[in-house]
mmCIF file of C-alpha atoms in Angstrom:
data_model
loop_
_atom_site.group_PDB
_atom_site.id
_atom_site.type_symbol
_atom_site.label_atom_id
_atom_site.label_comp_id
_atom_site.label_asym_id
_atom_site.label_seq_id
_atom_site.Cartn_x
_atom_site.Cartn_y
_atom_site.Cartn_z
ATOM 1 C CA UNK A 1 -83.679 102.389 -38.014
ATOM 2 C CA UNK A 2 -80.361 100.618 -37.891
ATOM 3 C CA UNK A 3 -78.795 102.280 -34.762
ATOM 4 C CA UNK A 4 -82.307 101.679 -33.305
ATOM 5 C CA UNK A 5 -82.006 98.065 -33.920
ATOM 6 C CA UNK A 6 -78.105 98.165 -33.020
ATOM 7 C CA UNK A 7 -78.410 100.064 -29.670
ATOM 8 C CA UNK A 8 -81.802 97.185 -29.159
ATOM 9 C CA UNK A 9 -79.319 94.513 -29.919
ATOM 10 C CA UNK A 10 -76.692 95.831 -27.787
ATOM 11 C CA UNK A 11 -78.984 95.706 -24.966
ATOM 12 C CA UNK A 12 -80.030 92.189 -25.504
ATOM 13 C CA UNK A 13 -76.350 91.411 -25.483
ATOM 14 C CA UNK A 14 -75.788 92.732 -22.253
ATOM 15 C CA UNK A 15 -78.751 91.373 -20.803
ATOM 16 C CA UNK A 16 -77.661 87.518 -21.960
ATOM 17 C CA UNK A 17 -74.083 87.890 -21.065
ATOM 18 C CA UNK A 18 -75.432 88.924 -17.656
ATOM 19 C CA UNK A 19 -75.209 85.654 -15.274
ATOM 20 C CA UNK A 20 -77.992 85.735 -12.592
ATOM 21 C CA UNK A 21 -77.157 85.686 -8.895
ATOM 22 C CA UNK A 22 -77.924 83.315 -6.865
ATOM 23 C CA UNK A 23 -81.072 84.497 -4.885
ATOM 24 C CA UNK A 24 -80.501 85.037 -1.035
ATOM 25 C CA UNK A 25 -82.294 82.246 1.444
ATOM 26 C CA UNK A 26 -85.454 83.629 3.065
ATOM 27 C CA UNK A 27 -83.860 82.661 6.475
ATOM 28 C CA UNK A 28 -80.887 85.168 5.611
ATOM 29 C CA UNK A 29 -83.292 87.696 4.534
ATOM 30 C CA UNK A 30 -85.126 87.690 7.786
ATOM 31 C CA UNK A 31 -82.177 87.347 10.007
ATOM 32 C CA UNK A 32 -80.894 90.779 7.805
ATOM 33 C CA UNK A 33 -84.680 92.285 8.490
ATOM 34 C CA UNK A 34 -84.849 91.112 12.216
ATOM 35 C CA UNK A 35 -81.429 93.189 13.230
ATOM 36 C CA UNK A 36 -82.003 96.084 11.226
ATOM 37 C CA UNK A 37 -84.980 96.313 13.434
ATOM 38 C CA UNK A 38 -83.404 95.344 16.633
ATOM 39 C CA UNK A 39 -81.022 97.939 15.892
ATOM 40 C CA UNK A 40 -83.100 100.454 15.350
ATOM 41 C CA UNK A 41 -85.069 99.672 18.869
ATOM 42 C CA UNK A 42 -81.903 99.048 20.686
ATOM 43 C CA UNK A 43 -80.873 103.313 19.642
ATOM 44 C CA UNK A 44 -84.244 104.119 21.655
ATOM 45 C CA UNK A 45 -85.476 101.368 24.039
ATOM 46 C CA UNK A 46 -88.965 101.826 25.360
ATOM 47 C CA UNK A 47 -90.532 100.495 28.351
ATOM 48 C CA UNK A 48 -94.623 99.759 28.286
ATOM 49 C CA UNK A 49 -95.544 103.070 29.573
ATOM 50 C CA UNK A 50 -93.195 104.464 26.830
ATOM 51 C CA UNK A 51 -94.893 102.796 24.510
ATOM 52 C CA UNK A 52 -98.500 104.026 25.893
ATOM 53 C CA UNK A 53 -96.984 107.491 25.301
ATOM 54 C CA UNK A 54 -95.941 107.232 22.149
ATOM 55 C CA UNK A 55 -99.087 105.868 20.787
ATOM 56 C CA UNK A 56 -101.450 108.759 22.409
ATOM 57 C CA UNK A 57 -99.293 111.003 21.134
ATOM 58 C CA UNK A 58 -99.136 109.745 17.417
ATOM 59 C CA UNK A 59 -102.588 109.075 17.210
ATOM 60 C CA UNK A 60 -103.625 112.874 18.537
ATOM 61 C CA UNK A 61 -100.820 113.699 15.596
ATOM 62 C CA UNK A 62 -103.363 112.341 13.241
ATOM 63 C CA UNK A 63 -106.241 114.161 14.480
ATOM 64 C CA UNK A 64 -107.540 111.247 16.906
ATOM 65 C CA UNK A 65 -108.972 112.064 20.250
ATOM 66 C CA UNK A 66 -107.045 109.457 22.962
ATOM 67 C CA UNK A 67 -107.633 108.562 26.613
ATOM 68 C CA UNK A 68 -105.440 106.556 28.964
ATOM 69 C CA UNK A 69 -107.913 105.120 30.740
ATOM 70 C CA UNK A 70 -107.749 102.196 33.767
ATOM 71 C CA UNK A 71 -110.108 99.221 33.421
ATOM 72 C CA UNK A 72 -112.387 99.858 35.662
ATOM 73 C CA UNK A 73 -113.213 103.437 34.635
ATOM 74 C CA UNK A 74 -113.114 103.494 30.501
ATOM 75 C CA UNK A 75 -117.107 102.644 30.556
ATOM 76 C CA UNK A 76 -118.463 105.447 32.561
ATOM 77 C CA UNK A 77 -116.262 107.800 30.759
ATOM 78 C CA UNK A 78 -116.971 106.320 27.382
ATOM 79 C CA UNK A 79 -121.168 106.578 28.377
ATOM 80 C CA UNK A 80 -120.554 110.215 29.116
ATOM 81 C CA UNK A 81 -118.663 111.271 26.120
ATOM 82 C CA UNK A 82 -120.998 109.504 23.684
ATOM 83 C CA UNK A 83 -123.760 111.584 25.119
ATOM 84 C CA UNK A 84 -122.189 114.787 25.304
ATOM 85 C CA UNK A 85 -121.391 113.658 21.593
ATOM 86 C CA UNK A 86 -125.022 113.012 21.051
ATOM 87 C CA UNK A 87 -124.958 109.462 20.034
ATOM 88 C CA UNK A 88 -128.366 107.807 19.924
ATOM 89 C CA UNK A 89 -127.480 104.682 18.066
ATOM 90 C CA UNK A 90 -124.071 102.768 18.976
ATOM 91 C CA UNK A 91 -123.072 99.304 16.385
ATOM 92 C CA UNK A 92 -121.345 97.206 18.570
ATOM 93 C CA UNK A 93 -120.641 93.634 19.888
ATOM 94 C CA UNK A 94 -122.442 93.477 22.898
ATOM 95 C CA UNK A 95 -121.750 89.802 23.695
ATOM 96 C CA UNK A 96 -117.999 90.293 24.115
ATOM 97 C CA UNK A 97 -116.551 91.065 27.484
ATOM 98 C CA UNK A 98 -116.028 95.135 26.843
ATOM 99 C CA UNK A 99 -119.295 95.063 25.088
ATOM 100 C CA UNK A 100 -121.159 93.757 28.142
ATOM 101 C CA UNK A 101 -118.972 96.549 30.337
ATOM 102 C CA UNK A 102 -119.847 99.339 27.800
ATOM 103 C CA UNK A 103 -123.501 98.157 27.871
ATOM 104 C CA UNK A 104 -124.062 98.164 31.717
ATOM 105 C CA UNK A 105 -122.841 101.683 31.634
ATOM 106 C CA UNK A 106 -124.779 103.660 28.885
ATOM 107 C CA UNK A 107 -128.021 105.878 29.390
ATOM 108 C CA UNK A 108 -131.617 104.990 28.141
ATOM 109 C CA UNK A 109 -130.933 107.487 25.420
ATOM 110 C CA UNK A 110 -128.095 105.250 23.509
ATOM 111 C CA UNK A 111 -129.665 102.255 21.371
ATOM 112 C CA UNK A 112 -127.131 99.521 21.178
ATOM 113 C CA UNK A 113 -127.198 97.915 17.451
ATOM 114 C CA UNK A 114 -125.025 94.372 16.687
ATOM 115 C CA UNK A 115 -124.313 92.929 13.135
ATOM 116 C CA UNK A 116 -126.433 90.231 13.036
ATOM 117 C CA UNK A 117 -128.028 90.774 9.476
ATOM 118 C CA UNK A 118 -126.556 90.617 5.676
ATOM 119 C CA UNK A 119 -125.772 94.627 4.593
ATOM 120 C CA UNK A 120 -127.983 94.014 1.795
ATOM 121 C CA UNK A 121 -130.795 94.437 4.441
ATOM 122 C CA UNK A 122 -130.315 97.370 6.243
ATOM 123 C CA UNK A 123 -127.916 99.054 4.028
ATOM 124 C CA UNK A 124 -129.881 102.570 4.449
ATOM 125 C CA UNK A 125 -130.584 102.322 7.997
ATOM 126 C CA UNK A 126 -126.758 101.861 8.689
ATOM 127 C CA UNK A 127 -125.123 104.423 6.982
ATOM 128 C CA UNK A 128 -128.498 107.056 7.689
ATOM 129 C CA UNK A 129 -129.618 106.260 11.397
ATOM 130 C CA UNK A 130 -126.031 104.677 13.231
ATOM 131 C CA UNK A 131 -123.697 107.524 14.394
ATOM 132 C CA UNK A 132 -120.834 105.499 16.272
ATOM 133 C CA UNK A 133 -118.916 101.512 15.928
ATOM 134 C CA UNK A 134 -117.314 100.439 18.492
ATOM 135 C CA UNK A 135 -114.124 97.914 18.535
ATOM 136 C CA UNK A 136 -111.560 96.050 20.218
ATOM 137 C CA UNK A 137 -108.007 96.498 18.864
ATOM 138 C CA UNK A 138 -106.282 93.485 18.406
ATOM 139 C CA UNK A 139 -103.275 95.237 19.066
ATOM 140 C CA UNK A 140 -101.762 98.642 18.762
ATOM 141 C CA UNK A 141 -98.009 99.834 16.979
ATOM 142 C CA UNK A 142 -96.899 102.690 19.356
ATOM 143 C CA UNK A 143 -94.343 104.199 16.667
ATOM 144 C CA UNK A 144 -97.276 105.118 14.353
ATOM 145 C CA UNK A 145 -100.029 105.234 16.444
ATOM 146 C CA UNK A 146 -101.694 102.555 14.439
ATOM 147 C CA UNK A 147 -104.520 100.264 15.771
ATOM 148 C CA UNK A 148 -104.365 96.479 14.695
ATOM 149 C CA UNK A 149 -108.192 95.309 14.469
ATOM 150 C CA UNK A 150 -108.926 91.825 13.088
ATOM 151 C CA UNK A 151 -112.524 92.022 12.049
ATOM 152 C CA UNK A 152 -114.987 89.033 12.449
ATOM 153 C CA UNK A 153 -118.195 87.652 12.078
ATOM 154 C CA UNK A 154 -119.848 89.876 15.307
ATOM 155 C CA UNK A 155 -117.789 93.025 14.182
ATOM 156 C CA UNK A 156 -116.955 93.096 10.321
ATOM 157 C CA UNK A 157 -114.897 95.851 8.827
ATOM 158 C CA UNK A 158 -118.175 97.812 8.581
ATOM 159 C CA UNK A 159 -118.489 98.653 12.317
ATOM 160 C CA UNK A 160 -115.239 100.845 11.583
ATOM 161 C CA UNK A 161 -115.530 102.301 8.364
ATOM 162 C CA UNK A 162 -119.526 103.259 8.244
ATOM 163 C CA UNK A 163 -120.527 105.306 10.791
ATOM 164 C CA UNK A 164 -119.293 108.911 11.069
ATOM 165 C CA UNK A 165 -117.595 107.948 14.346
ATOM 166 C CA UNK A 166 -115.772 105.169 15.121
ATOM 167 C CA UNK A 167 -114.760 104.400 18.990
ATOM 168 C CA UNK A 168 -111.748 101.488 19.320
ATOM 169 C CA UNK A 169 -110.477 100.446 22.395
ATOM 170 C CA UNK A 170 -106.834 98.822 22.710
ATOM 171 C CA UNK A 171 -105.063 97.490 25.767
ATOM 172 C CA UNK A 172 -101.653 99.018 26.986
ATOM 173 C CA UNK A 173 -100.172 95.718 27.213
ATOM 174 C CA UNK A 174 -100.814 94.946 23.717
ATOM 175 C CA UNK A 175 -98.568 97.108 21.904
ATOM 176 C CA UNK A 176 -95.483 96.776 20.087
ATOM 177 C CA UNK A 177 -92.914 98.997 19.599
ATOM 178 C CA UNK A 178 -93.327 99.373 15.077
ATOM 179 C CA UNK A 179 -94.614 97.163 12.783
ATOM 180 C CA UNK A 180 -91.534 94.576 12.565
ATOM 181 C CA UNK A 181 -92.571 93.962 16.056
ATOM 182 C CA UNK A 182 -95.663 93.473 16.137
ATOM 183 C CA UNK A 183 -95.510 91.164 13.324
ATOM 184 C CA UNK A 184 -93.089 89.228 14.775
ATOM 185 C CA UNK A 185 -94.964 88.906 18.413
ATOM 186 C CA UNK A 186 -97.909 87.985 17.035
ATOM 187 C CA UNK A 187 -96.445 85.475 14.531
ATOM 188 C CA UNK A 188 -98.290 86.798 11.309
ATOM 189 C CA UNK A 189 -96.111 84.498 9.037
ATOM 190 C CA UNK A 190 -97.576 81.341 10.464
ATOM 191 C CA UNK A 191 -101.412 82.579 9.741
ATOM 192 C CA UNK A 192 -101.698 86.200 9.285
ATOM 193 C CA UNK A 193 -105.565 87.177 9.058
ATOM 194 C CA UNK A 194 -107.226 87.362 6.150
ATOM 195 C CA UNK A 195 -109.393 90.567 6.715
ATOM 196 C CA UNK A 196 -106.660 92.462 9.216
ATOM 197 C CA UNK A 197 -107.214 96.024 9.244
ATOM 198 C CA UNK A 198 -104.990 98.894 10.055
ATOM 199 C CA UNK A 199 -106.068 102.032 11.529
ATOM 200 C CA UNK A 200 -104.077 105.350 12.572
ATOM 201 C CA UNK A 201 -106.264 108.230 12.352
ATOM 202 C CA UNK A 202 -109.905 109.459 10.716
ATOM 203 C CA UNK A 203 -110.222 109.046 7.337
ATOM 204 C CA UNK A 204 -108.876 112.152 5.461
ATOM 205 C CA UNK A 205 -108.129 113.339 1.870
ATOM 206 C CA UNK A 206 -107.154 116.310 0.180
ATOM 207 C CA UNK A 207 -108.165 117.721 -3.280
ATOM 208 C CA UNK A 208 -105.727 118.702 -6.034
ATOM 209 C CA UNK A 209 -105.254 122.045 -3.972
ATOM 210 C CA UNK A 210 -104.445 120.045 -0.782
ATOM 211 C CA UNK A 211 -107.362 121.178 1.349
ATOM 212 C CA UNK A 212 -107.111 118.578 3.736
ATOM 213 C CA UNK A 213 -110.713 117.222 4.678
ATOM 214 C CA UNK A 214 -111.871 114.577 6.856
ATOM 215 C CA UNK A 215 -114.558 111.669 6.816
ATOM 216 C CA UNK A 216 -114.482 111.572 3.155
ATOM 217 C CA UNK A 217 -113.854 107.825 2.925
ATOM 218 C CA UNK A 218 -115.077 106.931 6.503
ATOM 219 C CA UNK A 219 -115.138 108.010 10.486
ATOM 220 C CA UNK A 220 -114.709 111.788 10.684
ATOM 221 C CA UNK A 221 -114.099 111.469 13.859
ATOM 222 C CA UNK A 222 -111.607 108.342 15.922
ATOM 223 C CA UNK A 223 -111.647 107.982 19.544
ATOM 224 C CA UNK A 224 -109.208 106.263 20.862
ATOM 225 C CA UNK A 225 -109.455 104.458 24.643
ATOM 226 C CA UNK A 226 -105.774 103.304 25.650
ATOM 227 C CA UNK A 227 -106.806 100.644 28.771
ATOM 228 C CA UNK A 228 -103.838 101.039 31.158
ATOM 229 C CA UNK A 229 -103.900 96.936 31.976
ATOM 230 C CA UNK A 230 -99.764 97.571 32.755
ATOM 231 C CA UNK A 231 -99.709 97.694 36.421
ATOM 232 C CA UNK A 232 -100.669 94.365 37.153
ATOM 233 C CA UNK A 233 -97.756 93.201 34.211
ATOM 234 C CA UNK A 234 -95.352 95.644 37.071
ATOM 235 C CA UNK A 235 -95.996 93.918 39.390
ATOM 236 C CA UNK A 236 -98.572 96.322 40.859
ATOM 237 C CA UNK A 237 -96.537 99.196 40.421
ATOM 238 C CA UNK A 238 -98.235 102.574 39.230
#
């Protein structure tokens, strides 16, 4: 019991004597953060179309399906692989401008669905009866593949995370290079969203023997429409 108490009171010793440091400003540690960064992206620039390649291929990494896809084409092909897919009923915002595209394009066969009632109320029917949600990425972060979405009142978290498939489109020109960036670009420290969600593949988990299996926790399946919006950014280049 004594050398108990005297290595105790040894510590406490050591931990009084100690003097705290003075704690770094914020603005030092965000000048230390920003070039660490900058660094980092100065080793392996990337142009836009870089970036566009990056993210496809991360995102097939995790087991997404992706398609670079121009702005004028992305509905049509969208309409034809949701009913090769067999979708019958799609959740989505059809009052937004990509809703309205998607909407002129689909067959008869697809029933379009929109978030306009409390969960409480239809509960069943949503996660029995809808087999796709589709989004619009706020933004994308080409180093991980990850799609920034910023759920709202039209299309709440549940349009990605309920039904078995879940379709997101993001624009070429809105992605940054890794996180830091995109952070930074889109000024998150003045008003970052409350509800922002990050996505970079289908949900997956894996059992205490690490058998790896997907739409556990959500979409089994993520498809992934990269708009290629860059050309008119070049200038009209291709």
């Amino acid at each position: 019991m004594s050398a108990a108490l005297t290595a105790r009171e040894r510590m406490l010793g050591r931990l009084r004597a100690a003097k705290p440091g003075s704690p770094e400003a914020v603005d030092t540690i965000d000048a230390a953060i920003d070039s660490h960064y900058q660094a980092r992206r100065a080793q392996a620039p990337q142009s836009p179309r870089q970036q566009m390649a990056a993210m496809q291929a991360a995102l097939r990494a995790a087991h997404a399906d992706v398609d670079c896809v121009s702005s004028d084409a992305w509905p049509t092909l969208l309409a034809q692989r949701l009913g090769a897919h067999g979708v019958r009923r799609l959740l989505m915002n059809s009052a937004s401008v990509e809703g309205q595209a998607l909407l002129a394009a689909l067959p008869a066969g697809v029933e379009t669905l929109s978030f306009g009632r409390p969960l409480a109320q239809w509960k069943s029917e949503l996660f029995d009866t809808v087999d796709a949600g589709f989004t619009v990425a706020r933004s994308g972060i080409a180093a991980s593949g990850t799609l920034v979405i910023a759920p709202d009142a039209a299309t709440p978290r549940t349009v990605s995370l309920a039904p078995p498939l879940h379709i997101c489109l993001v624009y070429a020109s809105t992605l940054h290079a890794d996180l830091h960036a995109a952070a930074r670009a889109e000024r998150w420290a003045d008003g970052m969203p409350a509800n922002l969600v990050l996505v970079s593949g289908p949900s997956k988990t894996s059992d205490i023997q690490q058998t790896l299996a997907y739409g556990a926790h959500g979409p089994r399946w993520l498809w992934v429409l990269i708009i290629d919006d860059l050309s008119a950014l070049e200038g009209g280049q291709p």
